[in-house]
Each structure stands twice: as structure tokens, then as C-alpha cells.
Coordinates of C-alpha atoms in Angstrom, one line a residue:
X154 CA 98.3 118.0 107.5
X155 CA 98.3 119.3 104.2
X156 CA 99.7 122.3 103.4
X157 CA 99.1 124.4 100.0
X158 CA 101.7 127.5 98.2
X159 CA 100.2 129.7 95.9
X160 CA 102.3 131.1 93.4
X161 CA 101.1 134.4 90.7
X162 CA 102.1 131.6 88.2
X163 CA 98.5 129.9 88.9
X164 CA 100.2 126.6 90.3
X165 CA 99.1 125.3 93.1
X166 CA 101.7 122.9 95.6
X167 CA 101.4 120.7 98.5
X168 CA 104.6 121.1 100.8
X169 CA 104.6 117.4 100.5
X170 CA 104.9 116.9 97.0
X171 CA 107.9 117.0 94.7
X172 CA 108.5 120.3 92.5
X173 CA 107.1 118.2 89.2
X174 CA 104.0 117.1 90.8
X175 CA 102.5 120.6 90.8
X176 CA 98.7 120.4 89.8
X177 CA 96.0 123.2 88.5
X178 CA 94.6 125.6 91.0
X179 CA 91.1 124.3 90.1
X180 CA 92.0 121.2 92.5
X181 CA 91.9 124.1 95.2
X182 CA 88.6 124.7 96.9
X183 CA 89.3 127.3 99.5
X184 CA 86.0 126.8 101.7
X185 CA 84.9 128.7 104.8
X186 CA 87.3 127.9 107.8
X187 CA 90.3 128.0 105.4
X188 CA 93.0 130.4 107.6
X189 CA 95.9 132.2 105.7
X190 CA 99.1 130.9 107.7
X191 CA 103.1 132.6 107.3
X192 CA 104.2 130.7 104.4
X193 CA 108.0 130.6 105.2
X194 CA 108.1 127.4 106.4
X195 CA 106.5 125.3 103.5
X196 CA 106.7 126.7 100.4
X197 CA 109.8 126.3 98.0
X198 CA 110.6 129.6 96.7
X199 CA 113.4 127.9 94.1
X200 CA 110.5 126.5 92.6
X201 CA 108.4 128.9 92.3
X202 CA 110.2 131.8 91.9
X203 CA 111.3 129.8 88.8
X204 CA 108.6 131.0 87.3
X205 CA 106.9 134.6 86.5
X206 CA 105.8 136.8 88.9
X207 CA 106.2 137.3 92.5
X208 CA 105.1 134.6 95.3
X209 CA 102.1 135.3 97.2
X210 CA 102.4 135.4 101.1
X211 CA 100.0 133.0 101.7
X212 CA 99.2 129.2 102.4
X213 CA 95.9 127.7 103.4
X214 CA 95.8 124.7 105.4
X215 CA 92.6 122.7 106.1
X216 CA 91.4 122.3 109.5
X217 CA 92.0 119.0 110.9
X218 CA 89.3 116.2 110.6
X219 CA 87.2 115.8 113.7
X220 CA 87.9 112.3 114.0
X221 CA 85.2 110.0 114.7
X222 CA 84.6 108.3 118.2
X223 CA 82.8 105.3 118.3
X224 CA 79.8 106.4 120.8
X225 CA 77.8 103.9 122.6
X226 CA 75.9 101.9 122.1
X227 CA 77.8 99.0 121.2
X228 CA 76.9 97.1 118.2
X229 CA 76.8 93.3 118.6
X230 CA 76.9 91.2 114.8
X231 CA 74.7 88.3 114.8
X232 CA 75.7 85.2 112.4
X233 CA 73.3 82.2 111.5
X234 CA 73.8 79.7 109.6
X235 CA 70.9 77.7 108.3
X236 CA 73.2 76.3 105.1
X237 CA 76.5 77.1 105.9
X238 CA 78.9 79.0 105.6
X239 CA 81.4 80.6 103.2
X240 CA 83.7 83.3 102.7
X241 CA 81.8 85.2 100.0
X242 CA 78.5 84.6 101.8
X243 CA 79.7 86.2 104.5
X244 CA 80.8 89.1 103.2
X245 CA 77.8 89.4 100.7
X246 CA 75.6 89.6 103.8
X247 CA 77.1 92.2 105.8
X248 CA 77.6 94.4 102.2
X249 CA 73.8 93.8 102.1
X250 CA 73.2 95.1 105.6
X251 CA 75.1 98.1 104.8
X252 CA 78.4 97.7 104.4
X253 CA 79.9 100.0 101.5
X254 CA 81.3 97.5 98.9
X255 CA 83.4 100.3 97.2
X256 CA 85.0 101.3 100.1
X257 CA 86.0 97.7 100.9
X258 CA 86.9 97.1 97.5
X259 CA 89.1 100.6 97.9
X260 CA 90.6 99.3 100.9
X261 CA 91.5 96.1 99.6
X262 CA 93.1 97.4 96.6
X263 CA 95.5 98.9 99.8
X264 CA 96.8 94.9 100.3
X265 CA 99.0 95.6 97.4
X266 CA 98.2 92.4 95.3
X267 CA 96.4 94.9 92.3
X268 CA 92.3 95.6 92.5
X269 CA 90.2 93.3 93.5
X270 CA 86.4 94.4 92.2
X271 CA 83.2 93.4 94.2
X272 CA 80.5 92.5 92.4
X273 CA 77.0 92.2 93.9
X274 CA 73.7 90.9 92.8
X275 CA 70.1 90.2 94.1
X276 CA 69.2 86.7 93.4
X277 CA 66.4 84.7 95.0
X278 CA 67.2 81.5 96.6
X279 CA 64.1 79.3 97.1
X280 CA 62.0 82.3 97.5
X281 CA 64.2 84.3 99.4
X282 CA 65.9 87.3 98.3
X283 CA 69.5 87.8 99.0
X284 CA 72.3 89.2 97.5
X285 CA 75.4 87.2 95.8
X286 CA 79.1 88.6 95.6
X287 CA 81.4 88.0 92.8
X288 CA 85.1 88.5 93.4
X289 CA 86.7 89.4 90.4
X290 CA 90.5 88.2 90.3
X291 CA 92.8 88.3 87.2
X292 CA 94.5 85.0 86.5
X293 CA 97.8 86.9 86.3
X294 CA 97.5 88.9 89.5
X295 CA 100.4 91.0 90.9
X296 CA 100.7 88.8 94.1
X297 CA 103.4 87.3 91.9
X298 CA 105.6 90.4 92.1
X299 CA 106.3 89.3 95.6
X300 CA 108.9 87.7 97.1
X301 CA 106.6 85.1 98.6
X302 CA 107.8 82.0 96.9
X303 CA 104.6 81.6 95.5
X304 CA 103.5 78.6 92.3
X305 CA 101.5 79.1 89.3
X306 CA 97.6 79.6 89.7
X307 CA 96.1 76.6 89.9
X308 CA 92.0 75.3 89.4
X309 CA 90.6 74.3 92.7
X310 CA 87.5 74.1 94.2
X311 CA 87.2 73.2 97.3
X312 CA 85.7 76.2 98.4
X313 CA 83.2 75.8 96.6
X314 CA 80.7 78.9 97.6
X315 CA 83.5 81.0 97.2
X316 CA 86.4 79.9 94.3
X317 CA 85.8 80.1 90.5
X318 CA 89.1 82.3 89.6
X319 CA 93.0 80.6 89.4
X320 CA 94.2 80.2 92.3
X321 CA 97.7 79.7 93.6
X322 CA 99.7 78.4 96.7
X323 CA 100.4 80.6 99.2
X324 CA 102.7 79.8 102.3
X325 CA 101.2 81.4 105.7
X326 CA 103.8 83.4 106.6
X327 CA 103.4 84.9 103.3
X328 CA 100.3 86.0 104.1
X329 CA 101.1 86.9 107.5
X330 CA 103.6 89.2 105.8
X331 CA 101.0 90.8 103.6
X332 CA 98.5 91.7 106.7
X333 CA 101.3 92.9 108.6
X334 CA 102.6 95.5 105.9
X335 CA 99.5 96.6 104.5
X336 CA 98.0 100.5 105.9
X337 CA 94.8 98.4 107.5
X338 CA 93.3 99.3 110.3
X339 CA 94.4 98.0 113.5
X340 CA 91.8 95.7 114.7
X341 CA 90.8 94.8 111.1
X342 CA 94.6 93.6 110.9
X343 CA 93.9 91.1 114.2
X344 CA 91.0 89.9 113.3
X345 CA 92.0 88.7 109.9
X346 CA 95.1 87.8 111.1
X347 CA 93.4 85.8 113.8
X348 CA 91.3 83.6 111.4
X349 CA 94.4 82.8 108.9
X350 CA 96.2 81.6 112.1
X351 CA 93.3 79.7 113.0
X352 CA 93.4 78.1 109.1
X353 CA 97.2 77.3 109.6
X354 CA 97.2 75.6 113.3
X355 CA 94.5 73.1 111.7
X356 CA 96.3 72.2 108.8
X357 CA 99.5 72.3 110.7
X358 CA 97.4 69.3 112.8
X359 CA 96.3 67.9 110.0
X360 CA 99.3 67.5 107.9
X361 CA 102.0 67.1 110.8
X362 CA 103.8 69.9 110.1
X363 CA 105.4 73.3 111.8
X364 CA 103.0 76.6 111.4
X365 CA 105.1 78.4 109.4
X366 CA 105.7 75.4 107.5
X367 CA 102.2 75.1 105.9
X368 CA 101.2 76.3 102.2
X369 CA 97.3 76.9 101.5
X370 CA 95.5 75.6 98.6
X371 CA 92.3 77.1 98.2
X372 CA 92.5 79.1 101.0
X373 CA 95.3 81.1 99.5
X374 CA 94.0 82.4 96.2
X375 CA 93.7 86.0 96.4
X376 CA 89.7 85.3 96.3
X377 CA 89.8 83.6 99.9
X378 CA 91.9 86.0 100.6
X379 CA 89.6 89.0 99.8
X380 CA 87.1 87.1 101.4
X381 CA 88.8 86.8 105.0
X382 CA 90.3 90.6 104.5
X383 CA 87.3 92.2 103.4
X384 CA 84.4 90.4 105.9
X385 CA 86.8 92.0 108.9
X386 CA 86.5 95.2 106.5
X387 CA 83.2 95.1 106.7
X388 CA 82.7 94.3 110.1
X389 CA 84.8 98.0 110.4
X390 CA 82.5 99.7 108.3
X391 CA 79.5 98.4 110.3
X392 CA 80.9 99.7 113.7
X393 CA 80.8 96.1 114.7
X394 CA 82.0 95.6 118.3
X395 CA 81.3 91.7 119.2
X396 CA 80.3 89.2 117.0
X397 CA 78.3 85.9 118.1
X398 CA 77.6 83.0 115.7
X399 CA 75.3 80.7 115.6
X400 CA 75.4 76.8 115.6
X401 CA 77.9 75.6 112.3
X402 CA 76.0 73.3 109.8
X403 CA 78.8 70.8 108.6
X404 CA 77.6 68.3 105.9
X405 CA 77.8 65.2 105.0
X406 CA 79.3 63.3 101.7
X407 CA 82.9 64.1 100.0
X408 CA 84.5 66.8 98.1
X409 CA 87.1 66.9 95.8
X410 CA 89.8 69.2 96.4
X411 CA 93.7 69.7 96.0
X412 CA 94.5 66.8 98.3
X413 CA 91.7 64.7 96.7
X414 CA 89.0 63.4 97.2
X415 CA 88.2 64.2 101.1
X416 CA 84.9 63.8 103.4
X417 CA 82.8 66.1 105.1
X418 CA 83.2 67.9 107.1
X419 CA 87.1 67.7 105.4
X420 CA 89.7 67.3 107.9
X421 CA 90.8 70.9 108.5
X422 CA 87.3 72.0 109.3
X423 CA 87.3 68.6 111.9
X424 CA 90.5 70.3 113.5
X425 CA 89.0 73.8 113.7
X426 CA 85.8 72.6 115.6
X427 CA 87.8 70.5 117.8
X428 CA 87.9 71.3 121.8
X429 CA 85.6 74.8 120.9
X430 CA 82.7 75.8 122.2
X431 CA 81.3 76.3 118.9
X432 CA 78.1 74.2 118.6
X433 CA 77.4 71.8 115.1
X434 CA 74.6 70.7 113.6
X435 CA 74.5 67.5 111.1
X436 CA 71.4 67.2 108.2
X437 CA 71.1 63.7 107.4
X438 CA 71.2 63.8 103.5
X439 CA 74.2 64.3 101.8
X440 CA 74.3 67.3 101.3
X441 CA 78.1 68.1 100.5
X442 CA 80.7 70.5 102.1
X443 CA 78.0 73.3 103.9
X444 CA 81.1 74.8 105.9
X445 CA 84.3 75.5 103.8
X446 CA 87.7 75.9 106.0
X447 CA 87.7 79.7 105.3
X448 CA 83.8 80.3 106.4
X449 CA 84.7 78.2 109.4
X450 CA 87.7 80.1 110.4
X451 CA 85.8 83.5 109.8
X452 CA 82.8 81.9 112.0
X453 CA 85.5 80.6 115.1
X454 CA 88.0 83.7 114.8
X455 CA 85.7 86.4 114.9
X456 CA 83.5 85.2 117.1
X457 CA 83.3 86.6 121.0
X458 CA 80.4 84.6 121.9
X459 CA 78.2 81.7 120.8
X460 CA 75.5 83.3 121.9
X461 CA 72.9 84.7 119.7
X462 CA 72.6 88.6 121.4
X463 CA 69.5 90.7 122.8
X464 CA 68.6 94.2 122.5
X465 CA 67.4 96.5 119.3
X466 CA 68.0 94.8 116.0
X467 CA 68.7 97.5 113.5
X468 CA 70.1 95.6 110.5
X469 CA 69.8 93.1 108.7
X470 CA 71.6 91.3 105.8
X471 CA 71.2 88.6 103.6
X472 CA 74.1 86.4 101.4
X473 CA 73.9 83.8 98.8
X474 CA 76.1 80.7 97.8
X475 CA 76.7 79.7 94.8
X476 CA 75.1 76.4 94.7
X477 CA 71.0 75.2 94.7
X478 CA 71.2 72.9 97.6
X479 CA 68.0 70.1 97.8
X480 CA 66.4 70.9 101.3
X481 CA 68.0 74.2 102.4
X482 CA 68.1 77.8 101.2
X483 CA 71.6 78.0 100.5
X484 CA 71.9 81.1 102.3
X485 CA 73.7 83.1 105.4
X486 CA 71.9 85.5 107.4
X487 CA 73.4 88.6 109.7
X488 CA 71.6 90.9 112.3
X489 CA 73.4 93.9 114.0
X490 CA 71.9 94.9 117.7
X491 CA 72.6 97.2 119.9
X492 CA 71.6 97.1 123.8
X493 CA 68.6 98.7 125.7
X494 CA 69.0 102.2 127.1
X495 CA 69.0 100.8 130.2
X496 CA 71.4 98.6 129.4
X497 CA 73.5 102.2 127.8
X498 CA 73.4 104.1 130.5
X499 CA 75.1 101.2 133.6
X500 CA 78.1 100.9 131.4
X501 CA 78.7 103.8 128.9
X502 CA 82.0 103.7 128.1
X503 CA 83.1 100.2 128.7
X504 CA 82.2 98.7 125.7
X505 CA 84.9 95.7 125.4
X506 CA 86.0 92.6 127.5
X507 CA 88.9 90.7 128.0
X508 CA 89.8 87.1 129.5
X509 CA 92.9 87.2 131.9
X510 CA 94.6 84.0 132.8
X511 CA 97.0 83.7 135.5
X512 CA 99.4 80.9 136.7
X513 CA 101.7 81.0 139.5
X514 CA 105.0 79.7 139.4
X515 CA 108.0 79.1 141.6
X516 CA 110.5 76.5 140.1
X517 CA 111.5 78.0 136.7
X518 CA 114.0 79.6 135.0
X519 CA 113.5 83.2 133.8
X520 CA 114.9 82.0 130.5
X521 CA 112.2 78.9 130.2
X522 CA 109.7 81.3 131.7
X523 CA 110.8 84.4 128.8
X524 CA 110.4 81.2 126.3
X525 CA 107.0 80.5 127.4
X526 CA 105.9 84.1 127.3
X527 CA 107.4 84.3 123.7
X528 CA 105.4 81.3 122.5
X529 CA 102.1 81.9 124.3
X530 CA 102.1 85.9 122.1
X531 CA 102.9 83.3 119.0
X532 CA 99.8 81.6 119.8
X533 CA 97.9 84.3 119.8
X534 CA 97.7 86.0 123.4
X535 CA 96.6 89.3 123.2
X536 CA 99.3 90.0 125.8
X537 CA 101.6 88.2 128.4
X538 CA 103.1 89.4 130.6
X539 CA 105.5 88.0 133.9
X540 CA 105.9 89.9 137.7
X541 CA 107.9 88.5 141.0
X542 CA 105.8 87.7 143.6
X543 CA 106.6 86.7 147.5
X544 CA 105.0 83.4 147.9
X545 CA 104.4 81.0 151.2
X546 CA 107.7 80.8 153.6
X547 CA 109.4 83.9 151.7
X548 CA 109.9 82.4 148.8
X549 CA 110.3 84.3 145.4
X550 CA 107.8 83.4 142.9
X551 CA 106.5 84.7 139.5
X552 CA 103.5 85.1 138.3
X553 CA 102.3 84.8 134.5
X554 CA 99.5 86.8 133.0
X555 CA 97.8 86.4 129.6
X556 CA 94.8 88.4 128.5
X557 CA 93.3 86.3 125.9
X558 CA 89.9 86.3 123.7
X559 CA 87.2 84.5 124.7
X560 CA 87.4 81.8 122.0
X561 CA 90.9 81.3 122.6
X562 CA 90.9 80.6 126.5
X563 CA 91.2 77.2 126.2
X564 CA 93.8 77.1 124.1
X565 CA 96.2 79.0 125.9
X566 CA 95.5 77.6 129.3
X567 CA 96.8 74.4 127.9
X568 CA 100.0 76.0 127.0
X569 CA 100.5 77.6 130.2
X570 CA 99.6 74.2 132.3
X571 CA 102.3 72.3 129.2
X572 CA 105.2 74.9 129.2
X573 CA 105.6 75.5 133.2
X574 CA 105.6 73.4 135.9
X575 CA 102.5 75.5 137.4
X576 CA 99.3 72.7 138.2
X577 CA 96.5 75.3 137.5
X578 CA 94.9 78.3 135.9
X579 CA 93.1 81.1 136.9
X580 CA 90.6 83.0 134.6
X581 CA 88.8 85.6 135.4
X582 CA 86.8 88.3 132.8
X583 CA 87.3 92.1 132.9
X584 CA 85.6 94.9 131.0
X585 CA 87.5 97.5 129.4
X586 CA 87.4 100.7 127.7
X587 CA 89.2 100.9 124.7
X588 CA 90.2 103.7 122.7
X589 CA 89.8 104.1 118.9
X590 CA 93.0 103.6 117.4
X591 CA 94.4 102.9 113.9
X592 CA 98.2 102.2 112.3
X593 CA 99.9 104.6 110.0
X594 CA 103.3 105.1 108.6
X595 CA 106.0 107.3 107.2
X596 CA 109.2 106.3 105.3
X597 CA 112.7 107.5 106.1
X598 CA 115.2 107.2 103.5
X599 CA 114.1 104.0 102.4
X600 CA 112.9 102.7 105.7
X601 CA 109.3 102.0 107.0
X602 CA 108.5 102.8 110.2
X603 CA 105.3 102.3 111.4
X604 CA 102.9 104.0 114.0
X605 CA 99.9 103.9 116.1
X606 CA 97.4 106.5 116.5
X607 CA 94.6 106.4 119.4
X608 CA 92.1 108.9 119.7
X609 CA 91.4 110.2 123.1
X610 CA 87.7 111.0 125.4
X611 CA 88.2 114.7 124.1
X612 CA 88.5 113.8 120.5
X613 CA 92.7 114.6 120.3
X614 CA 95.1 112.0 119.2
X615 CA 98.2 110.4 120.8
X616 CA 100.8 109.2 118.0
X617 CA 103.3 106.5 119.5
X618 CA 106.5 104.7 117.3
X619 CA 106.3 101.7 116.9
X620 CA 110.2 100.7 118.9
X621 CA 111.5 97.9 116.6
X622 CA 110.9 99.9 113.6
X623 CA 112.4 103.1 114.9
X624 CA 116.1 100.9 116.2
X625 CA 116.2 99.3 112.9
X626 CA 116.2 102.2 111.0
X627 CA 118.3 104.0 113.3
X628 CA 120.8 100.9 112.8
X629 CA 120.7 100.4 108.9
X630 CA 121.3 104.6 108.2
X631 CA 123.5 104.6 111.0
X632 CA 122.3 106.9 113.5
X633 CA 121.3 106.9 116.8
X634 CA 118.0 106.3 118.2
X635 CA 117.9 109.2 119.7
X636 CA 118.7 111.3 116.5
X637 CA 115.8 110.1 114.7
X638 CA 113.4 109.9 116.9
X639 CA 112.2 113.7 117.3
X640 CA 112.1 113.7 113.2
X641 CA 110.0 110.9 113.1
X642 CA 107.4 111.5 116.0
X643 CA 107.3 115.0 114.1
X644 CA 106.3 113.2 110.3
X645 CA 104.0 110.6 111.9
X646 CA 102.0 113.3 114.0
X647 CA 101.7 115.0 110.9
X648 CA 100.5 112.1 109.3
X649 CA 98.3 111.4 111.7
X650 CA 96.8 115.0 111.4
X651 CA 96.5 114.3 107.2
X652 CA 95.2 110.7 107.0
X653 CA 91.3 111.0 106.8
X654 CA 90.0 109.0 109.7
X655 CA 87.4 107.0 107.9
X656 CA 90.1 105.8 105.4
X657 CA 89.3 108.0 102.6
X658 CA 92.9 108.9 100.3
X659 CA 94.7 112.3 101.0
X660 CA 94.4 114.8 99.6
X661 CA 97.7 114.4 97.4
X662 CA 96.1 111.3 96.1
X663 CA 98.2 108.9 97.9
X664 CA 97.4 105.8 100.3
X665 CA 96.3 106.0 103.7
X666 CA 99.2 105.5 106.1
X667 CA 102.5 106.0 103.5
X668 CA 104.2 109.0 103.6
X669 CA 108.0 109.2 102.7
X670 CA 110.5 112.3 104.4

């Protein structure tokens, strides 16, 4: 919350900012609802008694944002695929069905790397209009400034929809770092997260190598990376709840990429569709590479269902490739729905599902057991978690729970039936009522500690720490948890109560999220 001093020296000053930052009182637009408050504790008289005149007795603060509750009905995102897939068609097609490409743009810019423009066009694509994106990425881009280990740009283009800037190696867990750290919105954090983890597992398979081990091509220039970042952007700005997605169309032929010359489908794109329910499609020309790794990973990580949706379709959008492909339109199509009113009013509120999986177990140690809850939230559980159970004859027994996405059910059953001695899995599907909720942070002293803010039924907000931040800090300035903790649940409900809900700057002209006491 925001809070302004105004001094008889016609300067205006946030209680946030530092004495120099003081800006013109024509920044000040003191609007109906604007409430005169006791002004002893957030002004700095040193400051401003520094100058002539007296103080005046009175700051304005701005009533809080009413923040914004998604209301049902839920919005279900509809992907086809008659040519493909890419990254920048992806995103092209849900800008063109309304998604803001300034505020992505904006929110990208957040990732730290230095601006990364979006520039649309309506082109026609045998006939059909549709509309083309251009991400514009300097060759010397300030991803380099990071500690990421990262090589020169490089020319690729195996991406081919997507990829005409430089682009450079970049090791996942360099990326991972990046999506971690940024001031993105929660779920817009796990679902791009989800789809780079996707990208790494297959070329983990493909090249024999550990996760954490493997180092993108293509798929880490700072274009792919926009791409992946800014379609779950999008997908935010659209109020997108579910996605489902069509059948993939692969390809046939070679391409030439960093590793060569490679066919199609090329092998990471073969590992991504392996043992998922996703269904493929073949044309029987050579055609080239329809799907690239990146629109395959945005097609299998965002997707809840395969399962094209019914109800009211209320959007639609259109995206262009890059290339004029002989036979097909070279283009991707979207379509948001939302269910029937009848449909609305059995389920109001519980407007999410989740996949729980459950093994029971009686011959492990809690130590293998804690190991296989570690590795199964590596993997990608949304949660796991272990409870003691009594079991046949008395005997103590534990039971392990994951809740899991759909397209990920598989995957993690595996690893429950691999890690433990248990010989099956139970799976059963839950609906759920989630709250709005977004990540924010503050800075103490030098240290980031970061936050989570959900938005209750009535519209008021609940601000919790996030714990390994909060003992870390506590650690490195050498204070006790305890000592902190008060001071920072104070700043980070005040940030809470500053940062704009729909992602808009502060007023001080800061990011979303940052804030430093």
C-alpha cells in the first residue's frame, strides 16, 4: 500500500522511496475515495523539513484494489493442429483471440534477460487469414550477464516456425533458475516450468544423460524461450482454466539442426510422444518438421485432456508459421469455451481436478521411502505426501500419496511401482476448488524472500512465507527465525496490499513482486 507525504515545498513522497527519489506533485491525482490518514508514521520529517515551509498534516493512501476472482464459468482452451505446431504459432493464436501482446511483452520483460518486443501481423495463408508473431531478440541480449554458464549465440534452425534471431546454449537448470526467480504468476510459473521439464526428460533420453545435465540448442535461445513463457502468459491473460489439444501432426523427411542432419519427427519429439495419450497423425508427403520440440512440449505440458471440449465457444484465434507448406495451411487454430448454464450451476465453485495416486507399502525404510517422496516432487508431482497406516495382522504400514496431472499419471505411477517394493497403484480423480493465488516478494538486507498470496471467497487475501527463504535469511544475517518473521509477514502483507492484481507496475514505478526493507 502506497502511502504519499505532502510537504508546503510542493514535493510529493512515497513512504517507500528514498529521500532523492521525490517526484512533482502533478504525479498525484487525489480522486474521490482518497482519505486523509495521521501522517506520523510515514512521512520523513528530516527530509522534508529540510526544505521551506512547514509539513502538512496529511497523507492520502489509495484504497486497496478489489482484486479480481475468477468467477465461473470455467474457460476450457481448445488447440488444433491441422499443420503443426510451433511455439510462435501458438502464441500468435491466442494474442489473436485476445490475448494483450503488450502486456505479455510487459511481463516478459519481468524474466530479466532485457525486452523482448512482440510483433504481430495479419497475413493470409492459402486464403485464410491469420496473424504471424515476430519475436524480436538482440543478438547481444543481457541473458549473458548471468551466471548461467552460457556460450556465444549461435545460428540454428531447427525450430524452424519459430527461430530467425542468434541463439545460444542454455543448460536447463539455468532456465529453471530463471522461472523460479522471476515475479510471474504462480500457475504461469508451473506451467512453463512443466513444458521445459518435459523438453529436458526427452533429451535426457535421447542423449543418455542426467536432467540437470542437458544443455538446449534451439530450444534455449531467448526466442523459444519467450515462446514457452509467454503462451502460459497468455493462457493467464485469457482466464484459461483447462487446455485440451488436438491430435499432433508430425511430418515426414529430415531437418538440419545443431546435432545434424536428423529425421522427422527428430528424436526428442519421438521421446515426448512416447507412452502419452496424445494422439499423432502422419501426411504421406514429405512435408518436413510440422511439430518442433518446443510446440510439442507446449502441446503435451499444458494439456489436461486430449479431448476436444463442449459448451459455448466464445473465442477464437488464428496463428501463422513461417513457412508455405504444399498441401496444408500452415496454420494453428485456438477456441476458448465455457460450459452450459446447466452445466454452471451443478458445480459452481469447483472448477479444477486433480489425479491422486496411492500405493501401499509395508517393507521399506522411512529413509528409501523419504527418497522416493523426494524424487517423485523432482518428477513433477504436484504433491506427495506419506501417512502410517495399520495393515492386515497389526502390522504397521505406510501409505504414499501423489496428486498428479492428468498427463503425467502414467509417468509417476511407474516411479512409485520402480522405487518401492509396493505391486500396485491406485488412481482415483477428485475435483477441487482452488483459490486465486499469485507469488510476491520483498528483500531484507540483501536477501529475497519470497511469498504467496491467495485470495479468499470474500475477496480478502491471506499472505504466507515462503519457510526456506525466511531460515536462510534468518541464518546468513544472523538472527533468529523468530526475530524476523513478524517484520517480514508485516512488508509482504503490505506488498500484497500494493502489487496491482492484474500485474500492472506500482505506483512507484517498480516491478511487480520486488520490494526491498
Amino acid at each position: 500500500m502506497t502511502t504519499w507525504a505532502i510537504c508546503s515545498y510542493q514535493r510529493i513522497m512515497p513512504s517507500r522511496w528514498p529521500a532523492e527519489d521525490c517526484v512533482s506533485p502533478t504525479m498525484l491525482r487525489i480522486e474521490a475515495g482518497l482519505r486523509p490518514l495521521a501522517s506520523v508514521e510515514c512521512l520523513r520529517p528530516a527530509h522534508c523539513l529540510s526544505h521551506p515551509g512547514a509539513m502538512l498534516p496529511f497523507c492520502f493512501r489509495a484504497p486497496a484494489p478489489k482484486p479480481r476472482v475468477k468467477e465461473w464459468p470455467m474457460t476450457t482452451l481448445a488447440i488444433e493442429m491441422p499443420s503443426g505446431i510451433a511455439g510462435d504459432m501458438l502464441l500468435a493464436a491466442l494474442i489473436d483471440a485476445g490475448a494483450k501482446s503488450e502486456r505479455i511483452a510487459a511481463q516478459l520483460a519481468q524474466l530479466g534477460v532485457g525486452p523482448l518486443p512482440l510483433r504481430c501481423q495479419e497475413v493470409h495463408k492459402r486464403g485464410l487469414r491469420a496473424l504471424q508473431l515476430h519475436v524480436d531478440v538482440p543478438q547481444e541480449a543481457l541473458w549473458r550477464q548471468f551466471p548461467h554458464g552460457a556460450d556465444e549465440p549461435q545460428e540454428h534452425s531447427h525450430d524452424h516456425h519459430d527461430h530467425h534471431a542468434g541463439s545460444g546454449h542454455r543448460p536447463y537448470h539455468a532456465i529453471r533458475h530463471l522461472l523460479e526467480h522471476a515475479p510471474l504468476d504462480e500457475r504461469v510459473r508451473q506451467r512453463a516450468g512443466r513444458v521445459f521439464r518435459i523438453l529436458a526428460e526427452a533429451e535426457a533420453a535421447v542423449h543418455g544423460m542426467a536432467v540437470d545435465q542437458v544443455v538446449f540448442h534451439e530450444v534455449g535461445g531467448l526466442d523459444a524461450i519467450a515462446d514457452v513463457v509467454g503462451c502460459c502468459i497468455a493462457l493467464e491473460e485469457l482466464g484459461v482454466d483447462r487446455v485440451c489439444v488436438g491430435p499432433l501432426l508430425l511430418g515426414q523427411g529430415h531437418v538440419h539442426c545443431a546435432h545434424g542432419r536428423m529425421p522427422v519427427p527428430v528424436p526428442a519429439v519421438q521421446e515426448m510422444i512416447r507412452g502419452r495419450a496424445i494422439s499423432t497423425q502422419r501426411v504421406d508427403f514429405a512435408s518436413g518438421e510440422l511439430t518442433t520440440p518446443t510446440g510439442c512440449a507446449l502441446a503435451i505440458g499444458l494439456a489436461d485432456s486430449f479431448t476436444l471440449p463442449s459448451g459455448s465457444n466464445v473465442a477464437n484465434g488464428v496463428g501463422a508459421g513461417h513457412r508455405d507448406i504444399p498441401g496444408l495451411p500452415g496454420i494453428i487454430r485456438v477456441s476458448l469455451w465455457q460450459e452450459e448454464q446447466e452445466q454452471q450451476e451443478t458445480h459452481p465453485r469447483w472448477n479444477g481436478s486433480v489425479h491422486e495416486l496411492r500405493a501401499v507399502i509395508d517393507d521399506t525404510t522411512p529413509q528409501d521411502l523419504a527418497a522416493v517422496c523426494n524424487a517423485l516432487r523432482a518428477a513433477g508431482a504436484r504433491d506427495v505426501w506419506q501417512q502410517t497406516i495399520t495393515m492386515k495382522k497389526g502390522r504397521q504400514g505406510s501409505e504414499l500419496v501423489v496428486l498428479a496431472a492428468d498427463q503425467d499419471c502414467d509417468r509417476l505411477a511407474a516411479m512409485m511401482l520402480s522405487h518401492t517394493p509396493s505391486i500396485g497403484v491406485r488412481r482415483s480423480t477428485w475435483q477441487r476448488w482452488e483459490l486465486p493465488r499469485r507469488q510476491i516478494a520483498v528483500t531484507v538486507q540483501g536477501h529475497r524472500i519470497h511469498g504467496k498470496v491467495a485470495t479468499l471467497p470474500d475477496g480478502s487475501m491471506r499472505v504466507s512465507i515462503e519457510h526456506d527463504d525466511l531460515v536462510s535469511a534468518a541464518q546468513a544475517l544472523g538472527k533468529s527465525v523468530q526475530g524476523i518473521r513478524q517484520q517480514v509477514q508485516a512488508a509482504l502483507e503490505d506488498e500484497a496490499q500494493a502489487t496491482q492484481q492484474d500485474g500492472e507496475p506500482h505506483a512507484s514505478g517498480g516491478q511487480v513482486g520486488t520490494r526491498k526493507i
